[in-house]
Coordinates of N, CA and C in Angstrom, one line a residue:
X1 N -47.4 -126.3 16.9 CA -46.5 -125.5 16.7 C -47.1 -124.7 15.3
X2 N -47.6 -123.8 15.1 CA -47.6 -123.2 14.0 C -47.0 -122.0 13.5
X3 N -46.5 -122.0 12.1 CA -45.7 -121.0 11.7 C -46.3 -120.4 10.5
X4 N -46.4 -119.1 10.4 CA -46.8 -118.2 9.6 C -45.9 -117.5 8.7
X5 N -46.1 -117.3 7.6 CA -45.2 -116.8 6.3 C -45.9 -116.0 5.6
X6 N -45.8 -114.7 5.6 CA -46.4 -113.5 4.9 C -45.6 -113.5 3.6
X7 N -46.2 -113.0 2.4 CA -45.5 -112.5 1.1 C -46.6 -111.9 0.4
X8 N -46.0 -111.2 -0.8 CA -46.7 -110.4 -1.4 C -46.9 -108.6 -1.2
X9 N -45.8 -108.2 -0.2 CA -45.8 -106.9 -0.1 C -45.1 -106.4 -1.1
X10 N -44.5 -105.1 -0.9 CA -43.8 -104.3 -2.0 C -44.4 -102.7 -1.9
X11 N -43.8 -102.1 -3.1 CA -44.3 -100.7 -3.3 C -44.8 -100.2 -4.6
X12 N -46.0 -100.0 -4.2 CA -47.1 -99.8 -5.4 C -47.6 -98.2 -5.4
X13 N -47.9 -97.8 -6.3 CA -48.5 -96.3 -6.7 C -50.1 -96.4 -5.8
X14 N -50.2 -95.1 -5.8 CA -51.5 -94.9 -5.0 C -52.4 -95.2 -6.2
X15 N -53.5 -95.8 -5.6 CA -54.9 -96.4 -7.0 C -54.3 -97.9 -7.0
X16 N -53.3 -98.7 -6.8 CA -52.8 -99.4 -7.1 C -53.2 -100.6 -6.1
X17 N -53.0 -101.9 -6.9 CA -53.5 -103.1 -6.3 C -52.3 -104.2 -5.8
X18 N -52.4 -104.9 -4.4 CA -51.3 -106.0 -4.2 C -52.5 -107.1 -3.4
X19 N -51.6 -108.2 -3.5 CA -52.4 -109.3 -2.9 C -51.4 -110.0 -2.2
X20 N -51.5 -109.9 -1.1 CA -50.6 -110.4 0.2 C -51.2 -111.8 0.4
X21 N -50.1 -112.8 0.8 CA -50.6 -114.4 1.3 C -49.8 -114.6 2.3
X22 N -50.6 -115.5 3.1 CA -50.0 -115.8 4.7 C -50.0 -117.6 4.4
X23 N -48.8 -118.1 4.1 CA -48.8 -119.8 4.3 C -48.6 -120.2 5.9
X24 N -49.5 -121.0 6.2 CA -49.4 -121.6 7.3 C -48.9 -123.1 7.4
X25 N -48.2 -123.1 8.4 CA -47.7 -124.6 8.4 C -48.2 -125.3 9.5
X26 N -48.5 -126.7 10.0 CA -49.0 -127.0 11.2 C -50.2 -127.4 10.7
X27 N -50.8 -128.3 11.5 CA -52.3 -128.9 11.5 C -53.5 -128.0 12.0
X28 N -54.5 -128.6 11.7 CA -55.6 -128.1 12.1 C -55.6 -126.4 11.3
X29 N -55.4 -126.0 10.4 CA -55.6 -125.0 9.9 C -56.9 -124.1 10.0
X30 N -58.0 -125.5 9.8 CA -59.0 -124.8 9.4 C -59.8 -124.2 10.8
X31 N -59.6 -124.5 11.8 CA -60.2 -124.2 12.9 C -59.6 -122.7 13.1
X32 N -59.0 -122.2 13.0 CA -58.1 -120.9 13.4 C -58.9 -119.9 12.9
X33 N -59.2 -118.8 13.6 CA -59.8 -117.4 13.0 C -58.5 -116.8 12.7
X34 N -58.0 -116.3 11.3 CA -57.6 -115.9 10.5 C -57.5 -114.2 10.6
X35 N -56.2 -113.6 10.7 CA -56.7 -112.1 10.5 C -55.6 -111.5 10.1
X36 N -55.8 -110.1 9.3 CA -54.5 -109.5 9.0 C -54.3 -108.3 9.9
X37 N -53.1 -107.7 10.5 CA -53.2 -106.8 11.2 C -52.1 -105.7 10.3
X38 N -52.2 -104.5 10.7 CA -50.9 -103.7 10.1 C -50.5 -102.7 10.9
X39 N -49.2 -102.2 10.9 CA -48.6 -101.3 11.7 C -48.0 -100.6 11.2
X40 N -48.3 -98.9 11.4 CA -47.6 -97.8 10.5 C -46.6 -97.5 11.4
X41 N -45.5 -97.0 10.8 CA -44.2 -96.4 11.6 C -44.8 -95.6 12.8
X42 N -44.5 -95.5 13.6 CA -44.6 -94.6 15.1 C -46.4 -94.8 15.5
X43 N -46.6 -96.0 15.0 CA -48.2 -96.0 15.4 C -48.9 -97.6 15.9
X44 N -49.9 -97.7 16.5 CA -49.8 -99.2 17.0 C -50.7 -100.1 16.1
X45 N -50.4 -101.3 16.3 CA -50.8 -102.2 15.7 C -52.4 -102.4 15.4
X46 N -53.1 -102.4 14.3 CA -54.4 -102.1 14.1 C -55.1 -103.1 13.5
X47 N -56.3 -104.1 13.3 CA -56.8 -104.7 12.8 C -57.1 -104.7 11.6
X48 N -57.0 -105.1 10.4 CA -57.4 -104.6 9.4 C -58.5 -105.2 8.7
X49 N -58.6 -106.9 8.7 CA -59.3 -107.8 8.3 C -59.2 -109.5 9.0
X50 N -60.8 -110.0 9.5 CA -60.5 -111.1 9.7 C -61.6 -112.1 9.2
X51 N -61.3 -113.4 9.0 CA -62.1 -114.2 8.7 C -62.2 -115.4 9.7
X52 N -63.8 -115.8 9.9 CA -63.6 -116.9 10.7 C -63.4 -118.4 9.8
X53 N -63.2 -119.2 10.8 CA -63.4 -120.7 10.1 C -64.6 -120.8 9.5
X54 N -65.7 -120.2 9.7 CA -66.9 -120.3 8.5 C -66.8 -119.8 7.6
X55 N -66.0 -119.0 7.3 CA -65.8 -117.9 6.3 C -66.3 -116.5 6.3
X56 N -67.2 -116.5 7.3 CA -67.3 -114.9 7.6 C -66.3 -113.8 7.8
X57 N -66.6 -112.8 7.4 CA -65.4 -111.5 7.5 C -65.8 -110.6 7.6
X58 N -64.8 -109.9 8.4 CA -65.2 -108.4 9.2 C -63.6 -107.6 8.8
X59 N -64.1 -106.4 8.4 CA -62.9 -105.2 8.1 C -62.8 -104.2 8.8
X60 N -61.6 -103.3 9.1 CA -61.9 -101.9 9.6 C -62.6 -101.1 8.5
X61 N -63.1 -100.0 9.1 CA -63.4 -99.0 8.5 C -62.8 -98.4 7.3
X62 N -61.5 -98.3 7.8 CA -60.9 -97.9 6.9 C -60.5 -98.4 5.2
X63 N -60.7 -100.1 5.5 CA -60.5 -100.4 4.1 C -61.7 -101.4 3.6
X64 N -63.0 -101.2 4.3 CA -64.0 -101.6 3.5 C -64.4 -101.0 2.0
X65 N -64.7 -101.9 1.5 CA -64.8 -102.0 0.1 C -63.4 -101.9 -0.7
X66 N -62.2 -101.9 -0.1 CA -61.1 -101.9 -0.7 C -60.3 -103.2 -0.7
X67 N -60.5 -103.7 0.3 CA -59.7 -104.8 0.6 C -60.8 -106.2 1.0
X68 N -60.2 -107.0 0.7 CA -61.0 -108.4 0.8 C -60.0 -109.8 1.3
X69 N -60.5 -110.1 2.4 CA -59.7 -111.3 3.3 C -60.4 -112.9 2.5
X70 N -59.9 -113.6 2.3 CA -60.1 -114.9 2.0 C -59.2 -116.1 2.5
X71 N -59.5 -117.2 2.4 CA -58.7 -118.7 3.1 C -59.2 -119.8 2.0
X72 N -58.1 -120.3 1.8 CA -58.1 -121.9 1.4 C -57.4 -122.6 2.3
X73 N -58.1 -123.7 3.0 CA -58.2 -124.3 3.9 C -57.3 -125.6 3.3
X74 N -57.3 -126.0 2.1 CA -56.8 -127.0 1.8 C -55.2 -126.5 1.5
X75 N -54.9 -125.6 1.1 CA -53.5 -124.8 0.7 C -53.4 -124.3 2.1
X76 N -54.3 -124.4 3.2 CA -53.9 -123.7 4.5 C -52.9 -121.9 4.1
X77 N -53.6 -121.4 3.6 CA -53.4 -120.1 2.9 C -54.5 -119.0 3.2
X78 N -54.2 -118.0 3.8 CA -55.2 -116.5 4.1 C -54.5 -115.9 2.9
X79 N -55.2 -115.0 2.4 CA -55.0 -113.6 1.3 C -55.7 -112.5 2.0
X80 N -54.9 -111.3 1.5 CA -55.6 -110.1 1.5 C -55.4 -109.2 -0.1
X81 N -56.7 -108.9 -0.3 CA -56.6 -108.5 -1.7 C -56.7 -107.1 -1.4
X82 N -55.7 -106.2 -1.8 CA -55.8 -105.0 -1.4 C -55.9 -104.0 -2.6
X83 N -57.0 -103.2 -3.2 CA -57.4 -102.7 -3.9 C -57.2 -101.3 -3.8
X84 N -57.5 -100.3 -4.7 CA -57.4 -98.7 -4.6 C -56.4 -98.2 -3.4
X85 N -55.3 -98.9 -3.7 CA -54.3 -98.4 -2.3 C -54.1 -96.8 -2.0
X86 N -53.9 -96.7 -0.9 CA -53.9 -94.8 -0.5 C -52.6 -95.1 0.0
X87 N -51.7 -94.2 0.3 CA -50.6 -93.7 0.8 C -50.9 -94.2 2.3
X88 N -51.8 -93.9 3.1 CA -52.2 -94.1 4.4 C -52.3 -95.7 4.5
X89 N -52.0 -96.5 3.3 CA -52.3 -98.0 3.4 C -50.7 -98.0 3.9
X90 N -49.6 -97.6 3.8 CA -48.2 -98.1 4.2 C -48.1 -98.5 5.3
X91 N -47.8 -99.7 5.2 CA -47.5 -100.2 6.9 C -46.8 -101.7 6.9
X92 N -46.1 -102.0 7.9 CA -46.2 -103.4 8.0 C -47.2 -104.4 8.2
X93 N -47.5 -105.2 7.4 CA -48.9 -106.4 7.4 C -48.3 -107.6 8.1
X94 N -49.1 -107.8 9.1 CA -48.9 -109.0 9.9 C -50.1 -110.2 9.7
X95 N -49.8 -111.3 9.5 CA -50.9 -112.2 9.6 C -50.6 -112.9 11.0
X96 N -52.3 -113.4 11.1 CA -52.1 -113.7 12.9 C -53.2 -115.0 12.6
X97 N -53.1 -116.0 13.5 CA -53.8 -117.0 13.5 C -54.2 -117.5 15.1
X98 N -55.5 -117.5 15.0 CA -55.8 -117.6 16.6 C -56.9 -118.6 16.9
X99 N -57.0 -119.2 18.0 CA -57.8 -120.3 18.4 C -58.4 -119.8 19.6
X100 N -59.2 -120.9 20.5 CA -59.9 -120.2 21.9 C -58.0 -120.3 23.0
X101 N -57.3 -121.2 22.2 CA -56.2 -121.2 23.4 C -55.0 -120.6 23.0
X102 N -54.8 -120.4 21.2 CA -53.3 -120.1 21.0 C -53.7 -119.1 20.2
X103 N -52.6 -118.2 19.9 CA -51.8 -117.1 19.3 C -50.9 -117.2 18.4
X104 N -51.0 -116.8 17.1 CA -49.7 -117.0 16.4 C -49.4 -115.6 15.3
X105 N -48.1 -115.5 15.2 CA -48.2 -114.4 14.5 C -47.0 -114.6 13.4
X106 N -47.1 -113.7 12.4 CA -46.1 -114.1 11.1 C -44.9 -113.0 10.7
X107 N -44.0 -113.0 10.6 CA -42.7 -111.9 10.9 C -43.3 -110.3 9.9
X108 N -44.3 -110.5 9.3 CA -44.9 -109.3 8.7 C -44.1 -109.1 7.3
X109 N -45.1 -108.1 6.6 CA -44.4 -107.8 5.1 C -44.8 -106.8 5.0
X110 N -43.8 -105.7 4.6 CA -43.8 -104.2 4.3 C -44.4 -103.9 3.2
X111 N -45.4 -102.9 3.1 CA -46.3 -102.5 1.9 C -46.5 -101.0 2.1
X112 N -45.8 -100.6 0.9 CA -45.4 -99.2 0.6 C -46.3 -98.7 -0.3
X113 N -47.0 -97.4 0.0 CA -48.0 -96.8 -1.1 C -47.6 -95.6 -1.3
X114 N -46.8 -95.7 -2.7 CA -46.1 -94.0 -2.8 C -45.7 -93.8 -4.6
X115 N -45.9 -92.5 -4.7 CA -45.4 -92.2 -5.8 C -43.7 -92.5 -6.1

């Protein structure tokens, strides 16, 4: 069983930065594809960024050049560095761990971008 715990959300002004963390309990963290999703109020959950166990990354077009995903397999943690934040980035951000057979979600952390 894997548990994911997100942290680092909060209120930030437009143009500001936040760094989200997702700590993973359980074994074999390094085999999982790790992703960040977000869900704004009244909208569907959308994929923001993904990092494979190889270290390869992919991003939604809306965050390319502003967000960066990374992972530390020793600390079993995945990060999302968010820069140049916009009001439309406001959402609950969720961490996801996925392998061929398993799929786990964190409880989410709120990010609000507003004056």
